[in-house]
Every structure is written in C-alpha cells, then in structure tokens.
Amino acid sequence: MNSKLVVSSSPHLRTPETITSIMIDVIIALFPVALASVLIFGYYALVTIVVGVLAAMVTEAVLKMKTDIMSDGSAAVTGLLLALTLPPNAPLWIPAVGSACAILIAKHFFGGVGNNIFNPALVGRAILVMSWGTLMVGGSDFWPVPGVLNFSRNVAGADVETAATPLEAEIVAMGTGWQELLVGNVTGSLGETSAIAILIGAFWLFYKGHIDWRIPGGYIGTVFILGMLLGDGFYMDSVLMTGVFHVLAGGVMLGAFFMATDMVTSPVTPLGRLLFGVGCGVITMIIRLYGAYPEGVTFAILLMNAVTPIIDRYTVPKKFGEVKS
Amino acid sequence: MKAKAFKGGVHPEGHKEVTQRLSIVGSKLPERVVIPMQQHIGAPCEPLVEVGDEVKVGQKIGDTEAFVSAPIHASISGKVTAIEPYNHPTGAKVKSVIIEADGNDEWSQEVKPPGKSVEEMEPKEILNIIREAGIVGMGGAAFPAHVKLSPPPEKMIDTLILNGAECEPHLTADHRTMIEDPEGVVFGLKAMMKVLGVENGIIGIEENKPDAIKTMQEMAEKESNIIVVPLPTMYPQGAEKMLIEAINGRQVPSGGLPMDVGVVNQNVGTSRAIAQAIREGKPLIERPLTVTGAGINTPANLMVRVGTIVEEIIEQCNGMRDDACKVIIGGPMMGMAQPELDIPALKGTSGILVLTESEISYSEINSCIRCAKCVDVCPINLIPSFLGRAGEKGQVEVAEEYHALDCIECGCCTYVCPASRPLTQWIKIIKAEIMAQKKQ
Ligand code: SF4
Ligand code: SF4
C-alpha cells in the first residue's frame, strides 16, 4: 500500500467550491430575474433568453472544440446576462449575434475564462448598441403585458416637461410610480426592470459569498447620492425620491449586482472593489445626466473594467503588521 | 474577556469529534527507535553515544554548544545499534541514533526531581532545566523553548500566552492534554512566567473546546494572574500572529517576532512538558499525538515515545483502510504528506493523519478567475492570487513587491480557491528563491 501514497504540498483540504459551482450559483441567482422578465414581458422573453444562452454555449463549445456544451458554465452565464439586457421586442438574431460576439471577441480573443479584461456580456451588448442601435432602444415602444402585474400608473408631481434627461423622460412619460419600478412592471430591458427580483438573486450571491457589499454598495450608493444632488428633485418633487428613482430606473440594479460584480473583470482588492463601484456610479450618472445615451450602465462598467488592473495595482492592502515608515 | 476575530481565515470541517473524547493512552513500548539529531529549528545535535553503548530512558544522547538548539535524549533503554542518516518527516535524511530496546524500560539516573520547589528556584535555574530537558515547541514548529524564554534584555515582555487554539482540523492532542492535566499546564505556565518575570498569563482556547475552556478556567481561577480567553473557531487562529492579535490586539510587526510586542507564546503541550521537566526531571522523550483520519481503522490519542516509527504507530491503531492514500505528519492544513512510513515520530509531531481516496482532490489547475476569495481569506492581508502567479512564473521581484516573505504558509488561499490553484505551494517555492537571492 505504501507505494501508492500520494504526496503533495499542503494544505491537504480543499473547499468543495469550483468554478462550475460558482457559475451554477450565478445562474440560480439570475433565475428570479429571468422569471420576472417572462412574467412582465411574456413568453417571448423566454425565447430571447433561451436563444441568448444557447448561442453563447454553442459558440464556446465550437471555440474550445469540445462537445461538452455545458463546459464550466461560464458561457451560459454570459449568454443569460446578455439576454437580460435586451429589449423585450428584439428580433431573435439579436441575442444570437450578441452572445456569439461576447464569447468570441470579449472572452476568447483575450485567452478564455479568467483572462478577459472586459465583461463579455456587456461587450456583446455594446456591439449590438453600436451596430443596431434602433433595435436596442425598442423598449419604450414596448409595454409590459397588461394585467400580469397591475399597479396604478399615476405618480404625483412627475411631469414630462421637467424631466431633464432622456431616461427620465422615458419613464416619466409613462407616469411610473416607484412601486412599479421596484416590482419592475415598466418598460425597459428584460432583466433590468424588477428591482425585487434582482435583490432576491443578489441575496443568494451574498449568502454564498460570491459577491460582497463593496461593488454594489459603492455603485448604488453613488448613483443614489448623485441622483439626489444633481437630479433637480424632478421625481415626485422630492430630492430623496429622485435619488431612489435613479437607483431603480434603468439598468443600475442589474448592473450593480450582476455585471459590475463579475469576478474576472473587477478588482480583487477590497478598497479597489469599493472604488470600482463608486467609479461605475459616477460614470453612469454623467452619461445619464449629460450624455447622449439614455442609459450609461454598460459603458460605465466597461470603462471601469479597463482601469481594473490599475486600480488593483494602487490599492494593495496594508499587510498584517506593516511597519509604518 | 472576549477575543476579537482576526481578519480572514477559513472554516474547514473540524472532524475533531472522532478523537476529542478519547483519552491519551500509552502506546506500546517500541522495540526500536530512530532518534534524529535534528528535531528542532536551529543547530543539529552531535551524538554523545557510540554504536554499542547501553543507554537508559532519559539519558542525554545528543547535544551541541549552539544556543539555538535543544539536547536530545534516549526514549527507551537498550543498545545503540547504529548512528546513521535515516528517513525524516521533512523528506531529508538526518543523522539518527538507532536504539534497540532491552525491554526493561529502565530510567536513567540523570532523571530525578530537583529537590526544590519552583518558588525556591532562580529564573536561570528554571531556564536551565528547560534547556537540559530538550523541550521544544510541541505545536509543530519545534522551536527550542529555552530560546523563546530568553528574550534580549531590551525587549520588554509583559505577557505570556499559552496556545491552546489547536486550530488544525482533526487534531485533538492539545485538547486532551488540557482536559487530562490542566494542573500541569498551569504549573508550566507559572514557571515560564517566573523565568520571564511577567505578570500576565493568558491561555487562549478555541470555542469548539468548551470542556477544555471550562477545565482550564477552573484551574486558572486559583491563580490571580492567569486567565483563559475563549477564541473564535477559525483557522488559523493558532498562528502566533493571529493568536496574539486576538488576545491583546497587538500586531506583530512584519518580519518581527512576538517579543517585539511584549509577548512570548508557547503551546499548552509544551507547558505541560516543562512542568514534568521541573517537577520530575523528565526530559522530552514522549509526547501525545492524534492518530486519525477516515483512512485509519481505530483513531486514537496516543502517548508516543520520540523516535517510534510511524508505520508501527499506525499498526497499533489497527492499520489503514484499503482506500487510504495519503499520510500526513501534522494537521491537514500545514502538515507534510509522506512518501513512506518508515520515519520516526519527533518531538514536534502533533498528529498522524490518514486520508482516503475520496478526501483528496485531483482536480486540474485552472486559470485564476479573479474571484478574490483568496484575498478575502488571507490572514496576513496579502494578494495570494498575484503571489501565486508570480510563483508559478518564477517572477522573484513581483513576488517580493507583493510581500511574499510575509506569507505564513497557512494554506487558506489554496483551500478556498475555486480554480484549484496551488497558491501556497507556489508561494513557498518563490519564497525560497527570494531567500536564496538575498543570501547572495
Ligand atoms: S498567502 Fe500565505 S498567509 Fe496568505 S492565505 Fe496564502 S498561505 Fe496563508
Ligand atoms: S481564489 Fe483562486 S481563482 Fe480566486 S482570485 Fe484567488 S487564485 Fe484566483
């Protein structure tokens, strides 16, 4: 028996966690989000999601020249995330092309899982926005399926005239109340509208220890504060509610909990993660308030992805027992 | 007093229930022992005996002039049959004195009580007894106890901490020692406090050992200057830097020693061995160790003579199961896997752990997914993912810049990595390279 003794360096114990188990946890976390999108926008949302996921998985399998389509699960996550950022009425080739681009350009050109600098799902989305912009802002023409989740659509004090930015105009034109923003019964991208569904999913990721508070906290906190300071209190005539509006409307919630927290493309140092979140928030608000696009989440996170290596480099934590010099 | 948790750390499964209720029992007297002349950190000893000599239990058989070292004693009575390099748990061959037993287990005349109480002794006398008894740190590192107890005069020591954390999974020998001989543990602590002239004695014990905490507390209550501090159960709570910070909030400076923050620490088992040396004159010729793991048929806590062959110890525990495939000296987080079992148990051997096929992982090494889990668990606040990559690629400067030398090799980063990257191993290798470059 002695001849068979295994020798390896310590430690001799390993967590049961693997890359695949983490990816499965992310998929579980996105389930409520996907479910909400189907409830709000109808079965076509489901078809869009399935196409996005499958396209990503197939692209990955082809590139890796393996028949195992599941692989480590990271492609499925990318496809799912991409699909959830699409408008509810996009033609089906949109998720297919977007997922394929995400996997091919953002992931494999950089050397595969772990080596990509930019969040693949957001790269896919950015390519779609730049190439077929009109198809990607279809949201405001497409209303939630009536009758699934019903809330009164009137909100005191909001009117289209005072809404200063495209995003505000879009939402306010519909007379949306904050309760609806919370539940998600509004127009928007598939997975971005329901804050509650996103929070349920995010809770799972917190519970499993896959994300910490710093990135989403820094992101949402910054959006909230800047929304209060710079939003002119347009929403419900309240500075506070304008901050809430900027957090709940658009893609901030999905971006903060599921996109900015992407492990591969965000900083590893604790301080770096906080700065990254704050940076995402600042850029998002600059684009929202002063930019040409109605929404800035995608580009905010991609820009911060680009500076992640620099952030890591300058936020190395103080080591234990560091001697002050 | 409640200790605060240190930052980072991991929660591996404890498995301590297997042996924590098993009393320490004397192992069978070995027929042959292999006693290496190097069982401690510091200079090796030179044999004081020759082949053919008759030796008795407790007789000094190895010593050196060097200060950082500890003498070595015969653990059985019998005849020296060889002095030759022999397999050693570190993987090297080390000069060892091999003794065949005569079966009488006769003790040496050298082993006798000093004839006076600790109160009557000078600190120097106590220190000398500790040195002559060959006492080393029994938690695993095996640093000579008398050296730790002789800090340079400019270091103001005010606290002596006894380490009863036993944070490695599976091991319970310290736990049993505290339950079975709390009086001895406290006696040793008081003696060491006298050597150092300190007023504070603190015994730190992880909360997963409530019975040991209670027993030690009852004993400490009789003393005015000794307290027991329960510690959060978290690996590596027993690492000296973590232990000291948890107990009195002081951070041992990078590259420094506990004495730089006024602390000396010793393991509870060491304290008990010191008590026996002072009261009975008994040198360190045996120690308790835990034989455990799913691969061992009958797990036990055994009192083992130093130099007993590991294979014989395993046989006493009814051998290994068929699916046993890894034998570790020490605990699962920092212990060393052994390629063969014809090696002696040493003064610093705290356990023999046998793991089975299903417990060891063969998973392939993946790319780092930058999940930062290693960063979050590193108790020293390093960035193990960067260090690991520097180690993997042999980038000495990068590793140094990210403080590779501060790594305490606790293994938390490797434990937690979902990409199965052997970070600790890579860091150990690059550390060795940095040290080698520094020497030049
Ligand atoms: S880098 Fe060193 S000190 Fe930090 S967790 Fe890894 S082994 Fe432990
Ligand atoms: S735990 Fe492993 S995968 Fe995660 S950052 Fe550290 S080295 Fe990379």
Short mmCIF file of N, CA and C in Angstrom, two decimals, chain B residues 274-417:
data_model
loop_
_atom_site.label_atom_id
_atom_site.label_comp_id
_atom_site.label_asym_id
_atom_site.label_seq_id
_atom_site.Cartn_x
_atom_site.Cartn_y
_atom_site.Cartn_z
N ILE B 274 7.15 21.12 30.22
CA ILE B 274 8.03 21.92 31.09
C ILE B 274 7.72 21.61 32.55
N ALA B 275 6.43 21.46 32.87
CA ALA B 275 6.06 21.11 34.25
C ALA B 275 6.69 19.78 34.65
N GLN B 276 6.63 18.81 33.74
CA GLN B 276 7.21 17.49 34.07
C GLN B 276 8.72 17.57 34.21
N ALA B 277 9.33 18.41 33.40
CA ALA B 277 10.79 18.55 33.49
C ALA B 277 11.18 19.15 34.83
N ILE B 278 10.42 20.14 35.28
CA ILE B 278 10.77 20.82 36.52
C ILE B 278 10.48 19.96 37.73
N ARG B 279 9.32 19.28 37.70
CA ARG B 279 8.93 18.54 38.90
C ARG B 279 9.57 17.17 38.99
N GLU B 280 9.71 16.50 37.82
CA GLU B 280 10.20 15.12 37.86
C GLU B 280 11.59 14.99 37.26
N GLY B 281 12.07 16.07 36.66
CA GLY B 281 13.35 15.97 35.97
C GLY B 281 13.24 15.23 34.65
N LYS B 282 12.01 15.05 34.17
CA LYS B 282 11.79 14.21 32.99
C LYS B 282 12.04 14.98 31.69
N PRO B 283 12.98 14.52 30.88
CA PRO B 283 13.19 15.19 29.60
C PRO B 283 12.09 14.85 28.59
N LEU B 284 12.12 15.54 27.46
CA LEU B 284 11.08 15.34 26.44
C LEU B 284 11.38 14.07 25.64
N ILE B 285 10.88 12.94 26.18
CA ILE B 285 11.13 11.67 25.48
C ILE B 285 9.85 11.06 24.96
N GLU B 286 8.74 11.65 25.29
CA GLU B 286 7.48 11.16 24.73
C GLU B 286 6.52 12.33 24.59
N ARG B 287 5.52 12.15 23.74
CA ARG B 287 4.56 13.23 23.55
C ARG B 287 3.22 12.64 23.11
N PRO B 288 2.13 13.38 23.40
CA PRO B 288 0.84 12.91 22.91
C PRO B 288 0.66 13.29 21.45
N LEU B 289 0.08 12.42 20.67
CA LEU B 289 -0.26 12.78 19.30
C LEU B 289 -1.55 12.10 18.89
N THR B 290 -2.23 12.71 17.94
CA THR B 290 -3.52 12.20 17.47
C THR B 290 -3.29 11.39 16.20
N VAL B 291 -3.77 10.15 16.22
CA VAL B 291 -3.71 9.32 15.01
C VAL B 291 -5.14 9.25 14.50
N THR B 292 -5.40 9.82 13.34
CA THR B 292 -6.80 9.95 12.95
C THR B 292 -6.96 10.07 11.44
N GLY B 293 -8.17 10.35 11.02
CA GLY B 293 -8.49 10.44 9.60
C GLY B 293 -9.33 9.24 9.18
N ALA B 294 -10.11 9.41 8.13
CA ALA B 294 -11.00 8.35 7.70
C ALA B 294 -10.24 7.10 7.28
N GLY B 295 -8.94 7.27 6.95
CA GLY B 295 -8.17 6.13 6.48
C GLY B 295 -7.60 5.25 7.58
N ILE B 296 -7.80 5.64 8.84
CA ILE B 296 -7.21 4.86 9.93
C ILE B 296 -8.32 4.01 10.55
N ASN B 297 -8.02 2.77 10.87
CA ASN B 297 -9.10 1.91 11.35
C ASN B 297 -9.58 2.27 12.74
N THR B 298 -8.65 2.51 13.67
CA THR B 298 -9.05 2.86 15.03
C THR B 298 -8.35 4.14 15.45
N PRO B 299 -8.98 5.27 15.26
CA PRO B 299 -8.35 6.54 15.64
C PRO B 299 -8.08 6.59 17.14
N ALA B 300 -7.04 7.32 17.54
CA ALA B 300 -6.68 7.35 18.96
C ALA B 300 -5.83 8.56 19.27
N ASN B 301 -5.77 8.90 20.55
CA ASN B 301 -4.75 9.82 21.05
C ASN B 301 -3.74 8.98 21.81
N LEU B 302 -2.53 8.98 21.33
CA LEU B 302 -1.51 8.11 21.93
C LEU B 302 -0.38 8.92 22.53
N MET B 303 0.16 8.40 23.65
CA MET B 303 1.40 8.95 24.19
C MET B 303 2.51 8.11 23.57
N VAL B 304 3.31 8.77 22.73
CA VAL B 304 4.26 8.02 21.92
C VAL B 304 5.69 8.40 22.30
N ARG B 305 6.56 7.42 22.40
CA ARG B 305 7.98 7.70 22.63
C ARG B 305 8.58 8.33 21.38
N VAL B 306 9.37 9.36 21.59
CA VAL B 306 10.04 10.01 20.46
C VAL B 306 10.91 8.99 19.73
N GLY B 307 10.80 8.94 18.44
CA GLY B 307 11.61 8.02 17.66
C GLY B 307 10.86 6.76 17.24
N THR B 308 9.63 6.59 17.73
CA THR B 308 8.84 5.44 17.30
C THR B 308 8.53 5.58 15.80
N ILE B 309 8.61 4.47 15.08
CA ILE B 309 8.37 4.52 13.64
C ILE B 309 6.86 4.69 13.37
N VAL B 310 6.56 5.62 12.47
CA VAL B 310 5.17 5.95 12.18
C VAL B 310 4.35 4.74 11.74
N GLU B 311 4.98 3.88 10.95
CA GLU B 311 4.26 2.70 10.49
C GLU B 311 3.79 1.84 11.67
N GLU B 312 4.64 1.72 12.72
CA GLU B 312 4.24 0.93 13.89
C GLU B 312 3.11 1.61 14.64
N ILE B 313 3.14 2.92 14.69
CA ILE B 313 2.07 3.64 15.38
C ILE B 313 0.75 3.39 14.66
N ILE B 314 0.81 3.42 13.33
CA ILE B 314 -0.41 3.17 12.56
C ILE B 314 -0.90 1.74 12.78
N GLU B 315 0.04 0.81 12.85
CA GLU B 315 -0.37 -0.59 13.10
C GLU B 315 -1.05 -0.75 14.44
N GLN B 316 -0.55 0.01 15.45
CA GLN B 316 -1.21 -0.05 16.76
C GLN B 316 -2.65 0.42 16.69
N CYS B 317 -2.94 1.24 15.72
CA CYS B 317 -4.31 1.72 15.55
C CYS B 317 -5.04 0.84 14.53
N ASN B 318 -4.62 -0.41 14.46
CA ASN B 318 -5.23 -1.42 13.58
C ASN B 318 -5.07 -1.11 12.11
N GLY B 319 -4.04 -0.37 11.79
CA GLY B 319 -3.68 -0.19 10.39
C GLY B 319 -4.57 0.74 9.61
N MET B 320 -4.30 0.77 8.31
CA MET B 320 -5.02 1.70 7.45
C MET B 320 -6.08 0.95 6.65
N ARG B 321 -7.11 1.68 6.29
CA ARG B 321 -8.14 1.11 5.42
C ARG B 321 -7.58 0.94 4.01
N ASP B 322 -8.25 0.11 3.22
CA ASP B 322 -7.74 -0.17 1.88
C ASP B 322 -7.73 1.07 0.99
N ASP B 323 -8.66 1.98 1.25
CA ASP B 323 -8.72 3.16 0.39
C ASP B 323 -7.86 4.31 0.92
N ALA B 324 -7.07 4.04 1.96
CA ALA B 324 -6.18 5.09 2.47
C ALA B 324 -5.16 5.43 1.40
N CYS B 325 -4.88 6.71 1.22
CA CYS B 325 -3.92 7.01 0.15
C CYS B 325 -3.01 8.18 0.48
N LYS B 326 -3.18 8.81 1.64
CA LYS B 326 -2.28 9.91 1.95
C LYS B 326 -2.03 9.92 3.45
N VAL B 327 -0.76 9.96 3.84
CA VAL B 327 -0.41 10.01 5.25
C VAL B 327 0.30 11.33 5.51
N ILE B 328 -0.26 12.08 6.47
CA ILE B 328 0.25 13.43 6.73
C ILE B 328 0.79 13.49 8.15
N ILE B 329 1.98 14.04 8.29
CA ILE B 329 2.51 14.30 9.63
C ILE B 329 2.10 15.73 9.98
N GLY B 330 1.29 15.85 11.05
CA GLY B 330 0.75 17.16 11.41
C GLY B 330 -0.70 17.24 10.98
N GLY B 331 -1.20 18.45 10.87
CA GLY B 331 -2.61 18.62 10.50
C GLY B 331 -2.79 18.72 9.00
N PRO B 332 -4.05 18.74 8.55
CA PRO B 332 -4.31 18.75 7.11
C PRO B 332 -3.99 20.08 6.42
N MET B 333 -3.91 21.18 7.17
CA MET B 333 -3.68 22.46 6.53
C MET B 333 -2.19 22.76 6.35
N MET B 334 -1.38 22.36 7.31
CA MET B 334 0.05 22.69 7.21
C MET B 334 0.97 21.48 7.29
N GLY B 335 0.39 20.31 7.52
CA GLY B 335 1.22 19.12 7.68
C GLY B 335 1.88 18.67 6.39
N MET B 336 2.81 17.72 6.51
CA MET B 336 3.53 17.25 5.33
C MET B 336 3.12 15.85 4.95
N ALA B 337 2.75 15.67 3.68
CA ALA B 337 2.41 14.34 3.18
C ALA B 337 3.69 13.52 3.05
N GLN B 338 3.62 12.26 3.44
CA GLN B 338 4.82 11.43 3.48
C GLN B 338 4.82 10.39 2.37
N PRO B 339 5.95 10.26 1.68
CA PRO B 339 6.02 9.22 0.66
C PRO B 339 6.19 7.83 1.24
N GLU B 340 6.72 7.75 2.46
CA GLU B 340 6.82 6.42 3.07
C GLU B 340 6.68 6.54 4.58
N LEU B 341 6.44 5.39 5.22
CA LEU B 341 6.06 5.41 6.63
C LEU B 341 7.18 4.94 7.55
N ASP B 342 8.34 4.64 6.98
CA ASP B 342 9.48 4.26 7.81
C ASP B 342 10.19 5.53 8.27
N ILE B 343 9.46 6.34 9.02
CA ILE B 343 10.01 7.60 9.53
C ILE B 343 9.67 7.68 11.00
N PRO B 344 10.52 8.35 11.79
CA PRO B 344 10.23 8.43 13.22
C PRO B 344 9.26 9.57 13.57
N ALA B 345 8.47 9.37 14.62
CA ALA B 345 7.70 10.47 15.20
C ALA B 345 8.67 11.30 16.03
N LEU B 346 8.54 12.63 15.94
CA LEU B 346 9.50 13.52 16.59
C LEU B 346 8.86 14.28 17.75
N LYS B 347 9.69 15.11 18.39
CA LYS B 347 9.19 15.97 19.47
C LYS B 347 8.08 16.88 18.98
N GLY B 348 8.14 17.26 17.71
CA GLY B 348 7.16 18.22 17.18
C GLY B 348 6.01 17.56 16.43
N THR B 349 5.90 16.25 16.48
CA THR B 349 4.84 15.56 15.71
C THR B 349 3.52 15.61 16.47
N SER B 350 2.60 16.42 16.00
CA SER B 350 1.35 16.59 16.74
C SER B 350 0.27 15.63 16.29
N GLY B 351 0.46 15.03 15.12
CA GLY B 351 -0.55 14.10 14.67
C GLY B 351 -0.11 13.32 13.47
N ILE B 352 -0.80 12.18 13.27
CA ILE B 352 -0.61 11.39 12.05
C ILE B 352 -2.00 11.28 11.45
N LEU B 353 -2.15 11.81 10.26
CA LEU B 353 -3.48 11.89 9.64
C LEU B 353 -3.48 11.05 8.37
N VAL B 354 -4.44 10.15 8.28
CA VAL B 354 -4.52 9.30 7.09
C VAL B 354 -5.80 9.63 6.33
N LEU B 355 -5.64 10.11 5.11
CA LEU B 355 -6.80 10.48 4.30
C LEU B 355 -7.08 9.40 3.26
N THR B 356 -8.33 9.34 2.83
CA THR B 356 -8.73 8.32 1.85
C THR B 356 -8.89 8.94 0.47
N GLU B 357 -9.02 8.07 -0.50
CA GLU B 357 -9.19 8.48 -1.90
C GLU B 357 -10.21 9.62 -2.04
N SER B 358 -11.35 9.43 -1.38
CA SER B 358 -12.44 10.37 -1.61
C SER B 358 -12.16 11.73 -0.99
N GLU B 359 -11.19 11.79 -0.09
CA GLU B 359 -10.93 13.06 0.59
C GLU B 359 -9.89 13.92 -0.11
N ILE B 360 -9.16 13.34 -1.02
CA ILE B 360 -8.14 14.15 -1.67
C ILE B 360 -8.60 14.53 -3.07
N SER B 361 -8.21 15.70 -3.50
CA SER B 361 -8.72 16.17 -4.79
C SER B 361 -7.62 16.12 -5.83
N TYR B 362 -7.98 15.68 -6.99
CA TYR B 362 -7.01 15.62 -8.08
C TYR B 362 -7.33 16.67 -9.14
N SER B 363 -8.22 17.62 -8.82
CA SER B 363 -8.72 18.48 -9.88
C SER B 363 -7.59 19.25 -10.56
N GLU B 364 -7.78 19.50 -11.84
CA GLU B 364 -6.74 20.16 -12.61
C GLU B 364 -6.68 21.65 -12.24
N ILE B 365 -5.53 22.24 -12.50
CA ILE B 365 -5.33 23.65 -12.19
C ILE B 365 -5.96 24.50 -13.28
N ASN B 366 -6.85 25.39 -12.91
CA ASN B 366 -7.50 26.26 -13.88
C ASN B 366 -6.90 27.67 -13.84
N SER B 367 -7.32 28.50 -14.80
CA SER B 367 -6.90 29.90 -14.77
C SER B 367 -7.57 30.57 -13.57
N CYS B 368 -6.90 31.57 -13.04
CA CYS B 368 -7.47 32.36 -11.96
C CYS B 368 -8.67 33.12 -12.50
N ILE B 369 -9.81 33.02 -11.81
CA ILE B 369 -10.99 33.77 -12.26
C ILE B 369 -11.14 35.06 -11.45
N ARG B 370 -10.11 35.44 -10.74
CA ARG B 370 -10.08 36.71 -10.02
C ARG B 370 -11.26 36.87 -9.07
N CYS B 371 -11.66 35.78 -8.45
CA CYS B 371 -12.83 35.85 -7.58
C CYS B 371 -12.51 36.55 -6.27
N ALA B 372 -11.23 36.72 -5.98
CA ALA B 372 -10.77 37.43 -4.77
C ALA B 372 -11.06 36.67 -3.48
N LYS B 373 -11.47 35.43 -3.59
CA LYS B 373 -11.73 34.67 -2.36
C LYS B 373 -10.43 34.46 -1.59
N CYS B 374 -9.33 34.27 -2.31
CA CYS B 374 -8.04 34.09 -1.62
C CYS B 374 -7.64 35.40 -0.91
N VAL B 375 -7.95 36.52 -1.54
CA VAL B 375 -7.63 37.82 -0.93
C VAL B 375 -8.42 37.98 0.37
N ASP B 376 -9.68 37.58 0.32
CA ASP B 376 -10.53 37.77 1.49
C ASP B 376 -10.17 36.86 2.66
N VAL B 377 -9.58 35.70 2.38
CA VAL B 377 -9.26 34.79 3.50
C VAL B 377 -7.83 34.94 4.01
N CYS B 378 -6.96 35.61 3.27
CA CYS B 378 -5.57 35.68 3.71
C CYS B 378 -5.45 36.44 5.03
N PRO B 379 -5.03 35.78 6.10
CA PRO B 379 -4.98 36.47 7.40
C PRO B 379 -3.89 37.54 7.44
N ILE B 380 -2.95 37.48 6.52
CA ILE B 380 -1.85 38.46 6.51
C ILE B 380 -2.18 39.60 5.55
N ASN B 381 -3.35 39.53 4.91
CA ASN B 381 -3.76 40.63 4.04
C ASN B 381 -2.91 40.74 2.77
N LEU B 382 -2.48 39.62 2.27
CA LEU B 382 -1.72 39.64 1.03
C LEU B 382 -2.68 39.42 -0.14
N ILE B 383 -2.14 39.44 -1.36
CA ILE B 383 -2.95 39.11 -2.53
C ILE B 383 -2.43 37.80 -3.09
N PRO B 384 -2.92 36.69 -2.53
CA PRO B 384 -2.36 35.38 -2.90
C PRO B 384 -2.46 35.09 -4.39
N SER B 385 -3.50 35.61 -5.06
CA SER B 385 -3.60 35.29 -6.49
C SER B 385 -2.43 35.87 -7.26
N PHE B 386 -2.02 37.08 -6.92
CA PHE B 386 -0.86 37.68 -7.60
C PHE B 386 0.43 36.95 -7.21
N LEU B 387 0.54 36.65 -5.91
CA LEU B 387 1.74 35.95 -5.44
C LEU B 387 1.86 34.59 -6.09
N GLY B 388 0.71 33.91 -6.18
CA GLY B 388 0.71 32.57 -6.77
C GLY B 388 1.16 32.63 -8.22
N ARG B 389 0.65 33.62 -8.95
CA ARG B 389 1.02 33.75 -10.35
C ARG B 389 2.51 34.08 -10.48
N ALA B 390 2.99 34.96 -9.60
CA ALA B 390 4.42 35.28 -9.63
C ALA B 390 5.24 34.03 -9.34
N GLY B 391 4.77 33.23 -8.39
CA GLY B 391 5.47 31.99 -8.06
C GLY B 391 5.45 31.01 -9.22
N GLU B 392 4.29 30.90 -9.84
CA GLU B 392 4.13 29.97 -10.96
C GLU B 392 5.10 30.34 -12.08
N LYS B 393 5.25 31.64 -12.31
CA LYS B 393 6.09 32.09 -13.42
C LYS B 393 7.53 32.39 -12.98
N GLY B 394 7.81 32.22 -11.71
CA GLY B 394 9.17 32.45 -11.23
C GLY B 394 9.58 33.92 -11.21
N GLN B 395 8.60 34.82 -11.03
CA GLN B 395 8.92 36.26 -11.02
C GLN B 395 9.28 36.71 -9.60
N VAL B 396 10.57 36.65 -9.31
CA VAL B 396 11.02 36.91 -7.95
C VAL B 396 10.70 38.34 -7.50
N GLU B 397 10.96 39.32 -8.39
CA GLU B 397 10.75 40.72 -7.96
C GLU B 397 9.27 41.00 -7.69
N VAL B 398 8.41 40.49 -8.58
CA VAL B 398 6.98 40.71 -8.37
C VAL B 398 6.55 40.11 -7.03
N ALA B 399 7.01 38.90 -6.78
CA ALA B 399 6.62 38.23 -5.53
C ALA B 399 7.08 39.03 -4.33
N GLU B 400 8.28 39.60 -4.42
CA GLU B 400 8.80 40.36 -3.30
C GLU B 400 8.00 41.64 -3.11
N GLU B 401 7.66 42.27 -4.23
CA GLU B 401 6.89 43.51 -4.17
C GLU B 401 5.54 43.29 -3.49
N TYR B 402 4.96 42.12 -3.75
CA TYR B 402 3.68 41.81 -3.12
C TYR B 402 3.86 41.05 -1.79
N HIS B 403 5.03 41.19 -1.19
CA HIS B 403 5.29 40.73 0.17
C HIS B 403 5.23 39.22 0.37
N ALA B 404 5.78 38.47 -0.57
CA ALA B 404 5.76 37.01 -0.42
C ALA B 404 6.35 36.57 0.92
N LEU B 405 7.39 37.29 1.39
CA LEU B 405 8.07 36.84 2.60
C LEU B 405 7.19 36.93 3.85
N ASP B 406 6.12 37.70 3.78
CA ASP B 406 5.22 37.79 4.94
C ASP B 406 4.26 36.61 5.04
N CYS B 407 4.15 35.86 3.96
CA CYS B 407 3.21 34.73 3.95
C CYS B 407 3.56 33.75 5.06
N ILE B 408 2.57 33.33 5.83
CA ILE B 408 2.82 32.38 6.91
C ILE B 408 2.52 30.94 6.48
N GLU B 409 2.23 30.75 5.21
CA GLU B 409 2.03 29.42 4.64
C GLU B 409 0.89 28.68 5.30
N CYS B 410 -0.14 29.42 5.69
CA CYS B 410 -1.25 28.80 6.40
C CYS B 410 -2.11 27.92 5.50
N GLY B 411 -2.09 28.20 4.20
CA GLY B 411 -2.86 27.35 3.28
C GLY B 411 -4.29 27.81 3.03
N CYS B 412 -4.71 28.89 3.67
CA CYS B 412 -6.11 29.34 3.50
C CYS B 412 -6.42 29.64 2.03
N CYS B 413 -5.46 30.28 1.33
CA CYS B 413 -5.72 30.69 -0.05
C CYS B 413 -5.93 29.47 -0.94
N THR B 414 -5.08 28.47 -0.80
CA THR B 414 -5.25 27.27 -1.61
C THR B 414 -6.55 26.57 -1.26
N TYR B 415 -6.85 26.54 0.03
CA TYR B 415 -8.07 25.88 0.48
C TYR B 415 -9.29 26.43 -0.23
N VAL B 416 -9.33 27.75 -0.39
CA VAL B 416 -10.55 28.40 -0.82
C VAL B 416 -10.64 28.57 -2.34
N CYS B 417 -9.54 28.36 -3.06
CA CYS B 417 -9.52 28.70 -4.48
C CYS B 417 -10.40 27.78 -5.32
#
